[in-house]
Short mmCIF file of C-alpha atoms in Angstrom, two decimals:
data_model
loop_
_atom_site.label_atom_id
_atom_site.label_comp_id
_atom_site.label_asym_id
_atom_site.label_seq_id
_atom_site.Cartn_x
_atom_site.Cartn_y
_atom_site.Cartn_z
CA MET A 1 -14.73 -27.09 -20.36
CA ILE A 2 -17.31 -24.89 -17.96
CA ARG A 3 -15.85 -21.66 -16.63
CA ARG A 4 -17.86 -19.56 -14.21
CA ALA A 5 -18.02 -16.03 -15.34
CA TRP A 6 -15.67 -13.25 -14.91
CA PRO A 7 -14.98 -10.78 -12.11
CA LYS A 8 -16.67 -7.40 -12.03
CA ALA A 9 -13.81 -6.07 -10.09
CA ILE A 10 -9.95 -6.80 -9.41
CA LEU A 11 -8.71 -4.87 -7.05
CA PHE A 12 -4.82 -4.27 -5.54
CA ASP A 13 -2.62 -3.48 -2.64
CA LEU A 14 -0.04 -1.16 -4.19
CA ASP A 15 3.30 -0.93 -1.44
CA ASP A 16 5.40 -3.88 -2.41
CA THR A 17 2.79 -5.60 -5.48
CA LEU A 18 2.91 -2.98 -7.09
CA TRP A 19 6.14 -1.39 -6.41
CA PRO A 20 9.52 -2.31 -4.52
CA ILE A 21 8.51 -0.10 -1.00
CA THR A 22 11.89 0.19 1.51
CA PRO A 23 14.06 1.51 -1.40
CA VAL A 24 12.02 4.50 -1.37
CA ILE A 25 10.90 4.31 2.04
CA LEU A 26 14.65 4.11 2.89
CA GLN A 27 15.54 6.97 0.68
CA ALA A 28 12.34 9.83 1.46
CA GLU A 29 13.76 8.79 5.28
CA GLN A 30 17.63 10.34 3.56
CA THR A 31 15.67 13.22 2.13
CA LEU A 32 14.15 14.52 4.25
CA HIS A 33 17.44 14.21 6.65
CA ALA A 34 18.89 16.22 4.30
CA TRP A 35 15.88 18.39 4.43
CA LEU A 36 16.01 19.12 8.19
CA GLN A 37 19.98 19.49 7.29
CA GLU A 38 18.85 22.44 5.70
CA HIS A 39 15.92 23.55 6.92
CA ALA A 40 15.79 22.70 10.86
CA PRO A 41 19.94 21.96 11.93
CA ARG A 42 18.36 21.73 15.03
CA VAL A 43 16.83 19.11 15.40
CA ALA A 44 19.36 16.70 12.30
CA GLU A 45 21.47 17.66 14.83
CA ARG A 46 19.86 15.98 17.91
CA PHE A 47 18.00 13.36 15.99
CA SER A 48 18.87 11.27 13.10
CA ILE A 49 16.91 8.36 10.81
CA GLU A 50 17.29 5.93 13.31
CA ASN A 51 16.52 8.22 16.13
CA LEU A 52 13.31 9.64 14.66
CA ARG A 53 12.66 6.09 13.54
CA GLN A 54 12.43 4.15 17.12
CA ALA A 55 10.21 7.55 18.23
CA ARG A 56 7.77 7.24 16.08
CA LEU A 57 8.25 3.07 16.64
CA ALA A 58 7.70 4.32 21.35
CA LEU A 59 5.21 6.77 19.49
CA LEU A 60 2.58 4.12 18.25
CA ALA A 61 2.77 1.50 20.66
CA LYS A 62 1.59 4.38 22.81
CA GLN A 63 -0.80 4.61 21.09
CA PRO A 64 -1.82 2.13 18.37
CA GLU A 65 -4.31 4.41 16.19
CA PHE A 66 -1.59 5.39 14.56
CA SER A 67 -1.15 2.27 12.41
CA LEU A 68 -3.96 3.85 11.18
CA ASP A 69 -2.26 6.09 9.23
CA LEU A 70 1.44 5.92 9.83
CA GLY A 71 1.91 9.47 7.76
CA GLU A 72 0.06 11.26 10.60
CA LEU A 73 2.68 8.87 12.98
CA ARG A 74 5.11 10.12 11.30
CA ARG A 75 4.19 13.45 10.86
CA ALA A 76 3.54 13.35 14.97
CA GLY A 77 6.63 11.49 16.19
CA LEU A 78 8.47 15.24 13.43
CA LYS A 79 5.92 17.46 16.24
CA SER A 80 7.54 16.22 18.66
CA ALA A 81 11.35 16.03 17.58
CA PHE A 82 11.02 19.74 16.31
CA GLU A 83 9.28 20.79 20.47
CA GLU A 84 12.78 18.96 22.10
CA ALA A 85 14.65 20.92 19.39
CA GLY A 86 12.51 23.92 20.25
CA GLU A 87 13.15 24.61 16.26
CA ASP A 88 10.10 26.41 14.49
CA LEU A 89 6.77 23.83 14.39
CA ASP A 90 5.78 26.14 11.24
CA LYS A 91 8.20 23.68 9.31
CA VAL A 92 6.75 20.55 9.75
CA GLU A 93 4.20 20.31 7.70
CA LEU A 94 7.43 21.08 4.83
CA ALA A 95 9.02 19.20 5.65
CA MET A 96 5.81 16.65 6.24
CA VAL A 97 5.65 18.10 1.99
CA ASN A 98 8.94 16.59 1.22
CA PHE A 99 8.78 13.60 2.79
CA PHE A 100 4.94 12.36 0.36
CA ALA A 101 7.01 13.91 -2.67
CA ALA A 102 10.26 11.58 -1.94
CA ARG A 103 8.04 8.38 -0.76
CA ASN A 104 5.96 8.73 -3.32
CA ALA A 105 8.72 8.85 -6.35
CA VAL A 106 7.88 4.78 -6.97
CA VAL A 107 8.73 2.59 -9.98
CA PRO A 108 6.13 -0.02 -10.90
CA PHE A 109 7.56 -3.81 -11.92
CA ASP A 110 7.75 -3.35 -15.49
CA ASP A 111 4.49 -5.67 -15.80
CA VAL A 112 2.43 -3.22 -13.53
CA VAL A 113 1.66 -1.13 -15.84
CA PRO A 114 1.09 -3.03 -19.20
CA GLY A 115 -1.43 -5.98 -17.36
CA LEU A 116 -3.65 -2.90 -15.83
CA LEU A 117 -3.61 -1.28 -19.48
CA ARG A 118 -4.94 -5.22 -19.58
CA LEU A 119 -6.79 -5.66 -17.21
CA LYS A 120 -9.11 -2.30 -17.10
CA SER A 121 -10.70 -2.65 -20.84
CA ARG A 122 -12.77 -6.28 -19.11
CA VAL A 123 -12.97 -5.66 -15.52
CA ALA A 124 -13.25 -2.33 -12.67
CA ILE A 125 -10.07 -2.35 -11.22
CA GLY A 126 -9.58 -0.66 -7.65
CA SER A 127 -7.16 -0.70 -4.86
CA ILE A 128 -6.85 -1.27 -1.32
CA SER A 129 -3.68 -0.24 1.34
CA ASN A 130 -3.14 0.40 4.49
CA GLY A 131 -0.18 2.72 3.96
CA ASN A 132 -0.75 6.15 1.71
CA ALA A 133 0.58 6.27 -1.51
CA ASP A 134 -1.16 9.28 -3.66
CA LEU A 135 -1.96 7.51 -7.01
CA GLU A 136 -2.75 10.73 -8.04
CA ALA A 137 1.23 12.52 -7.56
CA ILE A 138 2.90 8.31 -8.68
CA GLY A 139 0.82 8.95 -12.01
CA LEU A 140 -1.63 5.58 -11.39
CA SER A 141 -5.19 6.97 -10.67
CA HIS A 142 -6.49 7.28 -14.37
CA HIS A 143 -6.59 3.26 -13.81
CA PHE A 144 -8.57 3.12 -11.19
CA LYS A 145 -12.04 3.22 -10.52
CA VAL A 146 -11.83 2.57 -7.01
CA SER A 147 -9.21 3.28 -4.07
CA VAL A 148 -9.52 3.24 -0.43
CA ALA A 149 -6.91 4.02 2.19
CA ALA A 150 -7.19 3.51 5.52
CA HIS A 151 -6.42 6.60 6.46
CA GLN A 152 -9.60 7.67 4.91
CA LEU A 153 -12.34 5.47 6.24
CA GLY A 154 -10.31 4.94 9.40
CA HIS A 155 -10.39 0.79 9.38
CA ALA A 156 -7.31 -1.63 8.24
CA LYS A 157 -6.63 -5.19 6.69
CA PRO A 158 -7.18 -7.03 7.48
CA ASP A 159 -10.16 -5.50 8.50
CA ALA A 160 -13.67 -6.59 6.18
CA ALA A 161 -14.91 -3.12 6.46
CA ILE A 162 -11.96 -1.43 4.37
CA PHE A 163 -12.66 -4.21 1.16
CA HIS A 164 -16.63 -4.27 1.95
CA GLU A 165 -15.62 -0.40 1.74
CA ALA A 166 -13.86 -1.22 -1.94
CA CYS A 167 -17.75 -2.96 -3.29
CA ARG A 168 -19.74 -0.80 -2.26
CA LEU A 169 -18.26 1.38 -4.42
CA LEU A 170 -17.63 -0.56 -7.32
CA GLY A 171 -21.27 -1.57 -7.16
CA VAL A 172 -20.02 -5.01 -6.73
CA ALA A 173 -20.27 -7.94 -4.41
CA PRO A 174 -17.04 -9.56 -2.89
CA THR A 175 -18.09 -12.77 -4.49
CA ASP A 176 -18.04 -10.31 -7.28
CA ALA A 177 -13.87 -9.38 -6.70
CA VAL A 178 -10.95 -10.47 -6.23
CA TYR A 179 -8.29 -8.95 -4.25
CA VAL A 180 -4.51 -9.77 -5.39
CA GLY A 181 -2.41 -8.37 -2.60
CA ASP A 182 1.93 -9.88 -1.42
CA ASP A 183 0.59 -9.72 2.13
CA VAL A 184 -1.23 -14.00 2.96
CA LEU A 185 -2.44 -12.19 6.53
CA LEU A 186 -3.75 -8.92 5.29
CA ASP A 187 -4.18 -9.21 1.24
CA VAL A 188 -4.56 -13.14 1.15
CA GLN A 189 -6.80 -14.20 4.30
CA GLY A 190 -7.82 -10.93 5.71
CA ALA A 191 -9.99 -10.37 1.39
CA GLN A 192 -10.90 -13.87 1.85
CA LYS A 193 -12.41 -13.59 5.33
CA ALA A 194 -14.77 -10.61 4.28
CA GLY A 195 -16.13 -13.09 0.86
CA LEU A 196 -13.08 -11.84 -2.12
CA ARG A 197 -11.87 -14.59 -4.08
CA ALA A 198 -8.06 -13.65 -2.80
CA VAL A 199 -4.73 -13.54 -5.03
CA TRP A 200 -1.21 -14.30 -4.07
CA LEU A 201 0.86 -11.45 -6.13
CA ASN A 202 4.04 -13.47 -4.63
CA ARG A 203 7.09 -12.05 -5.98
CA SER A 204 9.96 -13.57 -3.94
CA GLY A 205 8.66 -16.83 -4.04
CA SER A 206 8.22 -17.02 -0.47
CA ALA A 207 6.09 -19.69 1.50
CA ALA A 208 4.37 -18.70 4.57
CA HIS A 209 1.30 -19.01 3.11
CA LEU A 210 2.77 -22.84 4.23
CA GLU A 211 3.85 -21.66 7.42
CA HIS A 212 0.07 -19.46 8.65
CA ASP A 213 -2.21 -21.84 6.96
CA VAL A 214 -3.45 -19.74 4.99
CA VAL A 215 -4.53 -21.18 1.09
CA PRO A 216 -5.17 -18.26 -1.37
CA ASP A 217 -7.04 -19.05 -4.72
CA ALA A 218 -4.35 -18.55 -6.67
CA ILE A 219 -0.27 -18.24 -6.08
CA CYS A 220 1.04 -15.64 -9.11
CA SER A 221 4.98 -14.69 -9.67
CA SER A 222 3.26 -11.06 -11.45
CA PHE A 223 1.16 -10.22 -13.58
CA ASP A 224 1.56 -11.87 -16.35
CA GLU A 225 0.88 -15.25 -14.36
CA LEU A 226 -2.86 -13.35 -12.92
CA ILE A 227 -4.23 -12.93 -16.53
CA ASP A 228 -3.35 -16.76 -16.94
CA TRP A 229 -4.75 -17.51 -14.19
CA LEU A 230 -7.85 -14.92 -15.12
CA ARG A 231 -7.69 -16.66 -18.43
CA ARG A 232 -7.72 -20.16 -17.49
CA GLU A 233 -10.74 -19.68 -14.72
CA HIS A 234 -12.69 -17.79 -16.70
CA GLY A 235 -12.06 -16.94 -20.66
CA ASP A 236 -9.76 -14.45 -22.50
CA VAL A 237 -9.02 -11.34 -21.64
#
């Protein structure tokens, strides 16, 4: 069997690919609201977690550019709430520090760290994210040669620019890179349109690729399956 050469880089999405994010965000919002109750009580009394969430959505509808930086959207929403409640605006940054500490308290899926350790001995590893995860705070930054975030670049997935920037930083052509992510449109379709091969990391058994008529280069339910696919395509890790 003739195998193609190994990719020179494997790039990963972060939220919901390396760790589950929804429970973390829910907990971070509860942590933030508890902080507000103690340090900015007029805001906490006037705005529930759901009120703050709906206000952010309304702000995003008016200013869609916030989609590039959801952290800045949250900051703007808090500033508005603090102003309306008559609280000290200087406390907003302290509130954001509190939120981000909780937001980065993620727990990687069990297969992630062993998988990264195996892969980084063979290829360059990078990340591309539309979110605000801080790999250094999380304790995983040493696994990644480059990390590209939408809020820093000014382009978000599925824009080809964010995929091309990660490839540029790694010094590889898009055709020599594989992208791995959980979203069939942002991750798989976006990466393929940018010239990369794309693996759908589908931990839930979803059939969303059929609904959206997307054909991933591979569908894997875990890092173990990802490594098995790479083995079959390219030889041993």
